[in-house]
Backbone as a printed PyTorch tensor [residue, N CA C, xyz], in Angstrom:
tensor([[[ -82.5600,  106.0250,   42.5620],
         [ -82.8500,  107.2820,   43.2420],
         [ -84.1570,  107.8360,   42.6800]],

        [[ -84.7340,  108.1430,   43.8070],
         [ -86.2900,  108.8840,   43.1910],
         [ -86.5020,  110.0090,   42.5190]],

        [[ -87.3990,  110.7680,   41.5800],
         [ -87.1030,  111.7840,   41.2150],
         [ -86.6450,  113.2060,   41.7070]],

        [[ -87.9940,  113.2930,   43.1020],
         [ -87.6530,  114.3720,   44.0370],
         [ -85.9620,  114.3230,   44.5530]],

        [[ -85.4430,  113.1380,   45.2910],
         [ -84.1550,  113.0200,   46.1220],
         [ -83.4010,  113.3610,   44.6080]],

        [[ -83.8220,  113.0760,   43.5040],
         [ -82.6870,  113.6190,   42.5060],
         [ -82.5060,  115.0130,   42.2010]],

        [[ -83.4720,  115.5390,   41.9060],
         [ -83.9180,  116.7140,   41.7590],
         [ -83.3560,  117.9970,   42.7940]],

        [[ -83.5810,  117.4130,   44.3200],
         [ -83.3040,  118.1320,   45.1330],
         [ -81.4760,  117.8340,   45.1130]],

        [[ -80.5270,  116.8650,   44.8450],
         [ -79.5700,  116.8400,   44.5680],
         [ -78.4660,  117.3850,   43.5630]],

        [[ -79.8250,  117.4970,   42.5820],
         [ -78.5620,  118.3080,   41.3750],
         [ -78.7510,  119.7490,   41.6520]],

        [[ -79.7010,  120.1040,   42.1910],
         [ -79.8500,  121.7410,   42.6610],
         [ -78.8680,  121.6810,   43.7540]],

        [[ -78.8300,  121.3680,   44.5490],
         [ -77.5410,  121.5160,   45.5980],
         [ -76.4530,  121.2550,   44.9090]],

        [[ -76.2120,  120.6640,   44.0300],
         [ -74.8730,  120.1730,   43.4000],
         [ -74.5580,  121.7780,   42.5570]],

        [[ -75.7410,  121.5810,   42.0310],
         [ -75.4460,  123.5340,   41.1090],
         [ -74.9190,  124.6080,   41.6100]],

        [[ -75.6940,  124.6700,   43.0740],
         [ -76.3660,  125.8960,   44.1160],
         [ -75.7950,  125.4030,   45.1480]],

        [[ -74.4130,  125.7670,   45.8200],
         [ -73.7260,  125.1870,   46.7860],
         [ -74.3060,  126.1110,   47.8340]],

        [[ -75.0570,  127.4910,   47.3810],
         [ -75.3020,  127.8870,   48.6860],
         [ -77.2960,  127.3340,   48.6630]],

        [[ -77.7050,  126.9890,   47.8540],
         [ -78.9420,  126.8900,   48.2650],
         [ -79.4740,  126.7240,   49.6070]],

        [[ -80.6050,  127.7970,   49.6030],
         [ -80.9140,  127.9950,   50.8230],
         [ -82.8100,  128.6300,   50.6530]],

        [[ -82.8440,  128.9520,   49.4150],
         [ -84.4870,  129.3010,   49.1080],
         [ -84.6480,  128.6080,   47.6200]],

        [[ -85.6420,  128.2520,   47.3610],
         [ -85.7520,  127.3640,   46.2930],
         [ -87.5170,  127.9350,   45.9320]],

        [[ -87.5430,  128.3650,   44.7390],
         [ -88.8530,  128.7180,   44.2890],
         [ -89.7780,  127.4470,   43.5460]],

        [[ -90.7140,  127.3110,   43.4700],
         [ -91.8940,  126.5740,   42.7600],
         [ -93.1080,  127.5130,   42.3360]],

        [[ -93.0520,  127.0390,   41.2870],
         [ -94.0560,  127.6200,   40.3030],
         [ -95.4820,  127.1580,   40.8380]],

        [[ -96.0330,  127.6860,   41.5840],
         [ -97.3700,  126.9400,   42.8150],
         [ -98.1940,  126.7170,   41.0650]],

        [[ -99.1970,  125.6300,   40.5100],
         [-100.2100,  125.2450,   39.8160],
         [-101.3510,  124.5180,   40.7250]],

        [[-101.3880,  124.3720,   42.0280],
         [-102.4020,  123.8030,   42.3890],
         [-102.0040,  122.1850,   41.8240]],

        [[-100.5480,  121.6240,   42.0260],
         [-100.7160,  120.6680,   41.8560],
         [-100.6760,  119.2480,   42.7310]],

        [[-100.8900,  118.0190,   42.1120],
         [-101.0160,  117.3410,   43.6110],
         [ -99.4190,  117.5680,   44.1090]],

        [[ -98.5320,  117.2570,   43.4790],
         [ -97.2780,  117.1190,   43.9460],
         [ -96.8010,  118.4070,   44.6080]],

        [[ -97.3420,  119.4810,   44.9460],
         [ -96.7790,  120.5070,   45.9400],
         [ -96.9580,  120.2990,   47.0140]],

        [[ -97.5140,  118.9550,   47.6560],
         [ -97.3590,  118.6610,   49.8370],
         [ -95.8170,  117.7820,   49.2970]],

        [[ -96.0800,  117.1620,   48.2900],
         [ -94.4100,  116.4140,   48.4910],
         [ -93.0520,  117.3500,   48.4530]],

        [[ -93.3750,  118.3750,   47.5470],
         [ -92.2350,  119.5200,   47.2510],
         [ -91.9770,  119.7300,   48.4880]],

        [[ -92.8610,  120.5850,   49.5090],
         [ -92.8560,  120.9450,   50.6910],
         [ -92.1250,  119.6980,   51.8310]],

        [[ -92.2360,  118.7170,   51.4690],
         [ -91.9170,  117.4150,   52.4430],
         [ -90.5840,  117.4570,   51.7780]],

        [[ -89.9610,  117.4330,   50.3480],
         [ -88.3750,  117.7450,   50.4940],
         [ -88.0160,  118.7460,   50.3370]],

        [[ -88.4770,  119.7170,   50.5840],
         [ -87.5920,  121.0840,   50.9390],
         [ -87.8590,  121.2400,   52.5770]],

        [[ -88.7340,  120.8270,   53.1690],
         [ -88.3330,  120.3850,   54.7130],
         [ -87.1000,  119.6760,   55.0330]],

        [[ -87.0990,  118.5660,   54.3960],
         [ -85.9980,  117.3030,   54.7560],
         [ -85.0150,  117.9170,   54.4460]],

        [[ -84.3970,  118.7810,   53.4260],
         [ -83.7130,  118.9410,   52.8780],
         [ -83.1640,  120.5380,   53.6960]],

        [[ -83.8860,  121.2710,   54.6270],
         [ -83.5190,  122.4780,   55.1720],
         [ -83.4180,  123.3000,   54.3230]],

        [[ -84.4760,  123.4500,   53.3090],
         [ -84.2190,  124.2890,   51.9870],
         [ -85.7090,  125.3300,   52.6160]],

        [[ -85.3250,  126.5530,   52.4970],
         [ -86.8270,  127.4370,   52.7250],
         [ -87.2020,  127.8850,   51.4590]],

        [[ -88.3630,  126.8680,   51.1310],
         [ -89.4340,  126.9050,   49.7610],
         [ -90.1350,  128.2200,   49.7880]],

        [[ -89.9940,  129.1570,   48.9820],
         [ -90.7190,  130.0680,   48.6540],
         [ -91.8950,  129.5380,   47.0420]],

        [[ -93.1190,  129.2850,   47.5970],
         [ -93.8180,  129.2690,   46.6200],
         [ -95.0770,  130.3700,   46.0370]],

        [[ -94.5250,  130.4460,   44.6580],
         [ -95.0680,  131.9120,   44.0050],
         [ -96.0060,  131.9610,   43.8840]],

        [[ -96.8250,  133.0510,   43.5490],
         [ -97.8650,  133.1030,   43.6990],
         [ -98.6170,  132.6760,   42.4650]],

        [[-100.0480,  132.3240,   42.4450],
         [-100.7750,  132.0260,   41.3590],
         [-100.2120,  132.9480,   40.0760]],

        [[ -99.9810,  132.5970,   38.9930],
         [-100.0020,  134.1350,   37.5410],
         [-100.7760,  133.9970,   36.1540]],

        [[-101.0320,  134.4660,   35.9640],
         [-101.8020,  134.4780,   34.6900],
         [-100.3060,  134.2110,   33.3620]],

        [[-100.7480,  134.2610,   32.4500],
         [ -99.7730,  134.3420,   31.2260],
         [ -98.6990,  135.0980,   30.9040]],

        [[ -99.3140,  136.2310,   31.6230],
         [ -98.5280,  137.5880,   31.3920],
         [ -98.2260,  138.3280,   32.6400]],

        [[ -97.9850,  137.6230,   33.6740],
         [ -97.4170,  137.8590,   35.2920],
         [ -96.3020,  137.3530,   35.4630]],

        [[ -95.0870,  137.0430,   35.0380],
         [ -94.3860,  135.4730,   35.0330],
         [ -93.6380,  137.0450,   35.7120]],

        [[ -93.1050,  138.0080,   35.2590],
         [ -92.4590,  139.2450,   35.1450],
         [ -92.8540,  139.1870,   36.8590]],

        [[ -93.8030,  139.5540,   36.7240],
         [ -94.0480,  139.5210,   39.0010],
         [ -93.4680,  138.7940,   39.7640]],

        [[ -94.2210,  137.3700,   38.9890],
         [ -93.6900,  136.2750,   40.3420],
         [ -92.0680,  136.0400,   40.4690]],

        [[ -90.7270,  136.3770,   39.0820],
         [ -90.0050,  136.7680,   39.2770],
         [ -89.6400,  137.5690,   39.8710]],

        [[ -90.1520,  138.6800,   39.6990],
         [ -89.4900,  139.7420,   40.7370],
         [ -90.2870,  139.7330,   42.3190]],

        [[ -91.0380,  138.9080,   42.5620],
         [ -91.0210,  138.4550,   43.8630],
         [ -90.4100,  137.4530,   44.0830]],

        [[ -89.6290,  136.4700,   43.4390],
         [ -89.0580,  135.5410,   43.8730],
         [ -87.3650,  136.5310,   43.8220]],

        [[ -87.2270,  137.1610,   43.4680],
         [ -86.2070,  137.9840,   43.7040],
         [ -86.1130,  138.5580,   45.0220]],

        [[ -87.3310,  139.4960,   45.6470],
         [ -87.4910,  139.9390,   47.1590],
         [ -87.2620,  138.7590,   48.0210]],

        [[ -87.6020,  137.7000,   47.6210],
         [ -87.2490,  136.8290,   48.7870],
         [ -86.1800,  135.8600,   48.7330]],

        [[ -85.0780,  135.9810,   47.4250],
         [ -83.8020,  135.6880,   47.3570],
         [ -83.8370,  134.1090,   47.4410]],

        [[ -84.9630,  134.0900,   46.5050],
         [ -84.9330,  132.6440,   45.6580],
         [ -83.9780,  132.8800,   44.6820]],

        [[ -82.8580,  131.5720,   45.0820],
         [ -81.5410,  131.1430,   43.8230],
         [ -82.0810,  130.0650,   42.5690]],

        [[ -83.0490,  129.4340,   42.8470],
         [ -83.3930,  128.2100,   41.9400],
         [ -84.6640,  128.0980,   42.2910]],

        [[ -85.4690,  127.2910,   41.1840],
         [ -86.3100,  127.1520,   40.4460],
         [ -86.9410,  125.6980,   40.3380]],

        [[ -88.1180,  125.4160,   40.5750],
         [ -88.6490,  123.9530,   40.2820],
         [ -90.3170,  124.4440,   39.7120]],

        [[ -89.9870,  123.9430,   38.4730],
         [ -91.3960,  124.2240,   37.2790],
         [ -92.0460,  122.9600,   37.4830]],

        [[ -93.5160,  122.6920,   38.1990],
         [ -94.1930,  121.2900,   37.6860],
         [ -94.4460,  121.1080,   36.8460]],

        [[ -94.6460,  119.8980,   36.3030],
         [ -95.7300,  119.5370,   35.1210],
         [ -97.3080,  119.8360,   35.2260]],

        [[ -97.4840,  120.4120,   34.6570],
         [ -98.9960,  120.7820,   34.2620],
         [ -99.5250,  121.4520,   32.6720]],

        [[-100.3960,  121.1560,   32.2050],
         [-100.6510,  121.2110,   31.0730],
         [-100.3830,  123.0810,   30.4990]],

        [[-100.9570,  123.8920,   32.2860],
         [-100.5120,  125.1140,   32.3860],
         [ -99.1540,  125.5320,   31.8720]],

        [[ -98.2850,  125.3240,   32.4070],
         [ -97.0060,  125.2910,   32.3740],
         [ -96.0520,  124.7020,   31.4850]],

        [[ -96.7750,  123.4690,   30.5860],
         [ -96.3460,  123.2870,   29.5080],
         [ -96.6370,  124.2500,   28.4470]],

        [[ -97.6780,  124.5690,   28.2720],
         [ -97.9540,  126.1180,   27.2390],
         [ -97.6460,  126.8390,   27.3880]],

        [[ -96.8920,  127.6730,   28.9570],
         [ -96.4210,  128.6380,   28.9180],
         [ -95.0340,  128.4720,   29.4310]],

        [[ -94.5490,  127.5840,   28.9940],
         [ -92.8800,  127.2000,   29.5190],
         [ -92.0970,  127.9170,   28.6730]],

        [[ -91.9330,  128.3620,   27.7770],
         [ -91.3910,  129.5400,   26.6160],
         [ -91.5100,  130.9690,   27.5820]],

        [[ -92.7000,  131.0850,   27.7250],
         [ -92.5100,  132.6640,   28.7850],
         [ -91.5060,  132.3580,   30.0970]],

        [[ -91.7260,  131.1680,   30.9260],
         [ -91.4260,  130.9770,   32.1130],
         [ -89.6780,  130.8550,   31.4070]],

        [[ -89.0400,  130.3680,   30.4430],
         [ -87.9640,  130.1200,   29.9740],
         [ -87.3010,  131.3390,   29.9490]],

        [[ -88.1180,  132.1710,   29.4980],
         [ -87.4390,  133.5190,   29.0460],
         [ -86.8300,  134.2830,   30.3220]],

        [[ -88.2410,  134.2290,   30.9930],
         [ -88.4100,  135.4950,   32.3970],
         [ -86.9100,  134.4930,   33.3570]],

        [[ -87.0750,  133.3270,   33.5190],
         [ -85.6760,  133.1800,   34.0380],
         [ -84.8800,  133.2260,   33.4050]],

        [[ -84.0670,  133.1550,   32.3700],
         [ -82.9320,  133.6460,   31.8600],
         [ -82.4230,  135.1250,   31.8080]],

        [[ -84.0370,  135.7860,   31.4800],
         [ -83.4060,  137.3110,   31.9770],
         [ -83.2140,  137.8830,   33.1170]],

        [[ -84.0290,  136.8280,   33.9610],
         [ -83.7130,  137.3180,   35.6410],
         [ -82.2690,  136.1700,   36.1160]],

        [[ -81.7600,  135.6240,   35.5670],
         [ -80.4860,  134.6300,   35.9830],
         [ -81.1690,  133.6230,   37.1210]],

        [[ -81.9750,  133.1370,   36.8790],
         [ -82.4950,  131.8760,   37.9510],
         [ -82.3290,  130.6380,   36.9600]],

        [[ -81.6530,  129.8030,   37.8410],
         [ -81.5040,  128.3650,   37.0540],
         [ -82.6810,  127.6240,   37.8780]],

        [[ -83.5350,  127.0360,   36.4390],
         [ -84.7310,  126.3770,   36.6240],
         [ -84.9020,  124.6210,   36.2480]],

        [[ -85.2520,  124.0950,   36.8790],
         [ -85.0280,  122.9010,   36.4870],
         [ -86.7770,  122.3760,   36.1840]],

        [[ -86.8670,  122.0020,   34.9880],
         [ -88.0920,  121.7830,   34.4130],
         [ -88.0400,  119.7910,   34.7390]],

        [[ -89.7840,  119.5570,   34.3820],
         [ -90.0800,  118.0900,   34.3690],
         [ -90.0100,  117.6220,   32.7880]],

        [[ -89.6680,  118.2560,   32.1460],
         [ -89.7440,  117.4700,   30.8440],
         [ -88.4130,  117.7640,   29.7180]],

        [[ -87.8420,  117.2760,   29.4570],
         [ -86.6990,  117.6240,   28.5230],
         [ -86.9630,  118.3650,   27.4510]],

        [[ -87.8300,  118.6240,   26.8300],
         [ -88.2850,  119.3380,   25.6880],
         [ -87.9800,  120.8170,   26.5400]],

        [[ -88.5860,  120.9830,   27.6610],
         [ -87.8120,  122.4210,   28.4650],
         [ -86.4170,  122.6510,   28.6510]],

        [[ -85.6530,  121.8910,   28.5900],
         [ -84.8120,  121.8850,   28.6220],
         [ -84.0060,  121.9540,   26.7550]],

        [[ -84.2260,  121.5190,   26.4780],
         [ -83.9570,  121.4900,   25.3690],
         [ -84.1200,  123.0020,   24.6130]],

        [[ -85.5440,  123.7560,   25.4040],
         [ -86.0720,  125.2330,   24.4890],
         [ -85.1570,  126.0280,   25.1390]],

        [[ -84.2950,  125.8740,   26.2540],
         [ -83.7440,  126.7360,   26.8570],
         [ -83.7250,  126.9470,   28.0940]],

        [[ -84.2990,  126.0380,   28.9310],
         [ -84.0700,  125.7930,   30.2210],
         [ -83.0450,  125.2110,   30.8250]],

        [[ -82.7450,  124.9930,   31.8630],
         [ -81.0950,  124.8160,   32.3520],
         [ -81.2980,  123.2070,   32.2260]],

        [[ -82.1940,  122.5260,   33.2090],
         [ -82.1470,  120.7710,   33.2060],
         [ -83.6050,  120.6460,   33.2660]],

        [[ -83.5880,  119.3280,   33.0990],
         [ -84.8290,  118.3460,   33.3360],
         [ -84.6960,  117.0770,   33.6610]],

        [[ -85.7750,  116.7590,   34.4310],
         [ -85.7210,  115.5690,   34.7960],
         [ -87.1220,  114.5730,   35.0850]],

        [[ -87.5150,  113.5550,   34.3180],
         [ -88.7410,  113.3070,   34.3910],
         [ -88.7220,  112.0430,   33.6880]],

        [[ -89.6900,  111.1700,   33.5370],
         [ -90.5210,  110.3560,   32.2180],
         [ -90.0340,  110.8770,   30.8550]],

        [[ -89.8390,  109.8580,   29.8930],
         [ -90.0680,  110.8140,   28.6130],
         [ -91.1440,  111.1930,   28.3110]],

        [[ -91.4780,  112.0070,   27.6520],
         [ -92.4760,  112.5240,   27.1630],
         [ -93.3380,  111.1440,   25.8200]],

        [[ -92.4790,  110.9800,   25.6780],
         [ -92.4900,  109.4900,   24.3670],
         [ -92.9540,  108.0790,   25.0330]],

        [[ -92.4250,  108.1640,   26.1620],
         [ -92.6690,  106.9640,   26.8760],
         [ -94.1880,  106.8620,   27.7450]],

        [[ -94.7460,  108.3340,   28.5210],
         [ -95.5880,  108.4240,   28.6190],
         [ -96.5120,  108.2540,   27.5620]],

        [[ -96.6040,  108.7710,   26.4010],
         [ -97.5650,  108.5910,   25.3900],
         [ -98.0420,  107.4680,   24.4640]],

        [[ -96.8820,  106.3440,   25.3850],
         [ -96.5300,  104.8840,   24.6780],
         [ -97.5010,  104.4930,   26.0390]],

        [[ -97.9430,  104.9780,   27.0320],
         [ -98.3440,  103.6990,   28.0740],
         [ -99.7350,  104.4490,   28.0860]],

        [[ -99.8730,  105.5340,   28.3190],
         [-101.4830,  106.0770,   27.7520],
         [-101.6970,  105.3250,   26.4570]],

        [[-101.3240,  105.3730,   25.3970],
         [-102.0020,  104.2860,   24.3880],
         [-102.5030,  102.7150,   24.2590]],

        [[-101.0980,  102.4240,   25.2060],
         [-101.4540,  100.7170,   25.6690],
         [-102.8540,  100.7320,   26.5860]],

        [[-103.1490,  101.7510,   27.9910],
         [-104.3100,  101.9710,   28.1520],
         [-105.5360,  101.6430,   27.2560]],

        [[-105.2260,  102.7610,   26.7680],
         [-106.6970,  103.1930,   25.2490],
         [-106.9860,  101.9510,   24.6880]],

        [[-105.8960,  100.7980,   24.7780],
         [-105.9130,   99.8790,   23.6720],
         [-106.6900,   98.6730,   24.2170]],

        [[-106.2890,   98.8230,   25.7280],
         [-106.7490,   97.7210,   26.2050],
         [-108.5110,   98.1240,   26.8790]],

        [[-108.7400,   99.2530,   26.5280],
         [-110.0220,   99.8370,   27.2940],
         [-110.7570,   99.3750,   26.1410]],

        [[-110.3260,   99.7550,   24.8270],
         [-111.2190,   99.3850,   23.2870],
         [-111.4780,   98.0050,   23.2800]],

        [[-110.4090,   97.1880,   23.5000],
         [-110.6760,   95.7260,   23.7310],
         [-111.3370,   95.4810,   24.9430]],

        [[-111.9370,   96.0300,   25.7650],
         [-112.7780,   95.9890,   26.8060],
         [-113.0060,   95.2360,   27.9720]],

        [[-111.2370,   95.7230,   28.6150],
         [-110.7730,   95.7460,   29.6970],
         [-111.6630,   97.3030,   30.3920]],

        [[-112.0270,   97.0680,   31.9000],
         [-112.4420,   97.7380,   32.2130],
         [-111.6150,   98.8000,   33.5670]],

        [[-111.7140,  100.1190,   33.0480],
         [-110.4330,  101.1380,   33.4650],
         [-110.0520,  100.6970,   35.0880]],

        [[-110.9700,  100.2030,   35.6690],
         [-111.0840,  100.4460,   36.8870],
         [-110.2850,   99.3870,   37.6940]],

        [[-110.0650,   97.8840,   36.5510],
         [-109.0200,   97.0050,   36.4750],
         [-108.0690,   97.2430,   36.0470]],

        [[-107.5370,   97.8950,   35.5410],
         [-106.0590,   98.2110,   34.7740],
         [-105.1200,   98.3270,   36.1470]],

        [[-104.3750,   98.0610,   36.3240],
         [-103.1660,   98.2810,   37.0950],
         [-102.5620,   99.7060,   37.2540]],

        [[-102.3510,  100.1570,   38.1570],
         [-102.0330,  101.6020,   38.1630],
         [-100.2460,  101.4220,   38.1120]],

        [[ -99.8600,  101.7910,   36.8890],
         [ -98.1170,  101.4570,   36.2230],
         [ -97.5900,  103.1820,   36.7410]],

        [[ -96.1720,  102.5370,   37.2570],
         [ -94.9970,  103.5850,   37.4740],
         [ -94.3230,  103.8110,   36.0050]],

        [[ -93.8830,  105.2190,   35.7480],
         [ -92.7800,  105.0900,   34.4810],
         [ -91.3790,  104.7910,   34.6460]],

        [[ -91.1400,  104.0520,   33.7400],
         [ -89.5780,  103.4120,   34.1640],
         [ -88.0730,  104.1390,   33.7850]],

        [[ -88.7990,  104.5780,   32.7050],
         [ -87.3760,  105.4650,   31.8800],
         [ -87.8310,  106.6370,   32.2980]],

        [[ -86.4840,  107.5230,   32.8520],
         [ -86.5190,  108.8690,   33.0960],
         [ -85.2110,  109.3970,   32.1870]],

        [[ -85.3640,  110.9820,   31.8410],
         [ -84.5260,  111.7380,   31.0080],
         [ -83.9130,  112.2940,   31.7130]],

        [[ -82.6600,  112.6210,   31.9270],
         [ -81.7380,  113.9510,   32.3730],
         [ -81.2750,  114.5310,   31.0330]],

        [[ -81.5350,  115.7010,   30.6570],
         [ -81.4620,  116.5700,   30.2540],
         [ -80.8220,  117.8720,   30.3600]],

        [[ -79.3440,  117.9710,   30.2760],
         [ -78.9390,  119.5530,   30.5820],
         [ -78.2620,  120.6220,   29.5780]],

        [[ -78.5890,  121.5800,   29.5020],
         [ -78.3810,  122.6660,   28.6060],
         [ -77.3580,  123.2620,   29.3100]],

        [[ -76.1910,  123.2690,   28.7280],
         [ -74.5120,  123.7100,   29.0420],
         [ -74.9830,  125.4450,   28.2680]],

        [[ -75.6820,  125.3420,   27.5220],
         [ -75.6700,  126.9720,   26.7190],
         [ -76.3810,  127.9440,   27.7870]],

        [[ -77.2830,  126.9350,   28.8770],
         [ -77.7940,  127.8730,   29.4880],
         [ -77.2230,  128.1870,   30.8420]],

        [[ -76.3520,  126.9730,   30.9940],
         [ -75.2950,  127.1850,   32.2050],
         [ -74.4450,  128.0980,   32.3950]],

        [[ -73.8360,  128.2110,   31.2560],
         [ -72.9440,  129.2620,   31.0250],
         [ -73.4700,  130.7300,   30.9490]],

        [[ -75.1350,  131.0310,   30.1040],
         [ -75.0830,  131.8360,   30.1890],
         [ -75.2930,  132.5610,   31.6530]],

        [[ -75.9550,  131.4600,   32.2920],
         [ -76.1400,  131.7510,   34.1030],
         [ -75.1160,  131.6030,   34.7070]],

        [[ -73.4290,  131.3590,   34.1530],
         [ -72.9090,  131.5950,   35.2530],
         [ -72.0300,  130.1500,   35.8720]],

        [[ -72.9040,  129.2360,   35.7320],
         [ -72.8940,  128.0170,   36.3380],
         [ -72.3130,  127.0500,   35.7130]],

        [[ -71.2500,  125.9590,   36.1300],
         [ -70.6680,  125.4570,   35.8800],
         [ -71.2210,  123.7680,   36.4670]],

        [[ -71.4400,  122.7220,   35.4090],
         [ -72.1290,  121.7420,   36.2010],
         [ -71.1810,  120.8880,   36.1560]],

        [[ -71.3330,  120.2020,   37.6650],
         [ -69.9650,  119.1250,   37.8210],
         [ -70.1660,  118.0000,   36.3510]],

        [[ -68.6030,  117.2680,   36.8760],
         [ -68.9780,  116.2170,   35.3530],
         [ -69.7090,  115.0000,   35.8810]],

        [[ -69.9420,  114.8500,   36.9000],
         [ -70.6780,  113.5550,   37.3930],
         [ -72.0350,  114.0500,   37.5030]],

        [[ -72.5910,  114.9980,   37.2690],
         [ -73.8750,  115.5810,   37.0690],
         [ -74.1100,  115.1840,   35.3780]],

        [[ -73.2490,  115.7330,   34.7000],
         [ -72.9230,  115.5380,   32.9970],
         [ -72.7640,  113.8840,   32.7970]],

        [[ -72.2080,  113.4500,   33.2130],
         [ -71.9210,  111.8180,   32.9720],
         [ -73.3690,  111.2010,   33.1590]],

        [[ -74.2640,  111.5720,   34.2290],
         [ -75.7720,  110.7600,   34.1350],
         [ -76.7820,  111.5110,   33.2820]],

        [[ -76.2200,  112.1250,   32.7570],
         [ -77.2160,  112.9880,   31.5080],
         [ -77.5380,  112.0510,   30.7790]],

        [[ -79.0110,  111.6640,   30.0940],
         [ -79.2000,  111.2560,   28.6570],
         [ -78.9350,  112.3060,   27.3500]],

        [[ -78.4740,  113.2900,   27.4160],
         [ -78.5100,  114.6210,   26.8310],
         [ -77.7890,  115.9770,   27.4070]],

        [[ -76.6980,  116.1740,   26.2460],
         [ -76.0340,  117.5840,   27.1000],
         [ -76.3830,  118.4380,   25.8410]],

        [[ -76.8320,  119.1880,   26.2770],
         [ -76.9200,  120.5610,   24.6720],
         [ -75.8760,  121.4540,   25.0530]],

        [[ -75.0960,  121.6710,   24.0990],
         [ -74.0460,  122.3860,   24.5640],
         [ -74.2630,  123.5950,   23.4870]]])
């Protein structure tokens, strides 16, 4: 199963009524695909608006006016530095967010689902290694990542409310309870 069709599955599995689904807009490439499964999926994507560091407080409480239940954080270098604010502002607003990297999950976000973070930094190096030995970038093979993490925080389930099935829990690499 692909990441998106997963992604968009354990949020319905969470969110039996899902019906608006927020994204953290970064200008990234992967927001025409978001949009292509929250089409397929009959989900009406509300995506927030641009924020600075210290806006997270807004785009929550506009994703509140428009009765966004859940949450999809991209990866971006943005959003990795400020995933601690974005962690917070949903827990105090009760939105279950599902992050791309387990380390979010792990600080206090509800799930994740992605690459490891370890595994990526193992195939960027094999890169580097083979560019020094002077293979040229433009030959390298463009590689998929193979290992993905599920990641879910039961401390943050509960405190939202939410109860995650056990066949959601059973494909976890990781339950923080």
């Amino acid at each position: 199963m692909d990441r998106r069709t997963f992604v968009r599955s354990a949020m319905r599995t969470l969110l039996d009524a899902l019906r608006e689904l927020g994204y953290v807009e970064g200008r990234t490439a992967s927001e025409a695909k978001v949009r292509h499964v929250a089409d397929t999926a009959k989900v009406q994507l509300y995506m927030t608006p641009e924020s600075t560091a210290t806006g997270y407080e807004r785009v929550f409480e506009a994703m509140g006016k428009a009765h966004v239940n859940g949450l999809l954080v991209p990866s971006s270098p943005r959003f990795f530095t400020e995933s601690q604010q974005i962690i917070q502002v949903a827990a105090r607003r009760g939105v279950p967010a599902i992050y791309e990297f387990g380390d979010l999950a792990r600080a206090g976000g509800l799930m994740a689902y992605d690459p490891t973070l370890a595994e990526l930094v193992r195939r960027a190096a094999r890169y580097i290694d083979k560019i020094l030995e002077g293979a040229k970038p433009g030959d390298l093979p463009i590689e998929q990542p193979e290992k993905f993490e599920l990641v879910i925080n039961l401390k943050t389930a509960k405190a939202l409310g939410l109860t995650i099935p056990p066949s959601l829990l059973l494909r976890a690499d990781q339950v923080i309870e």
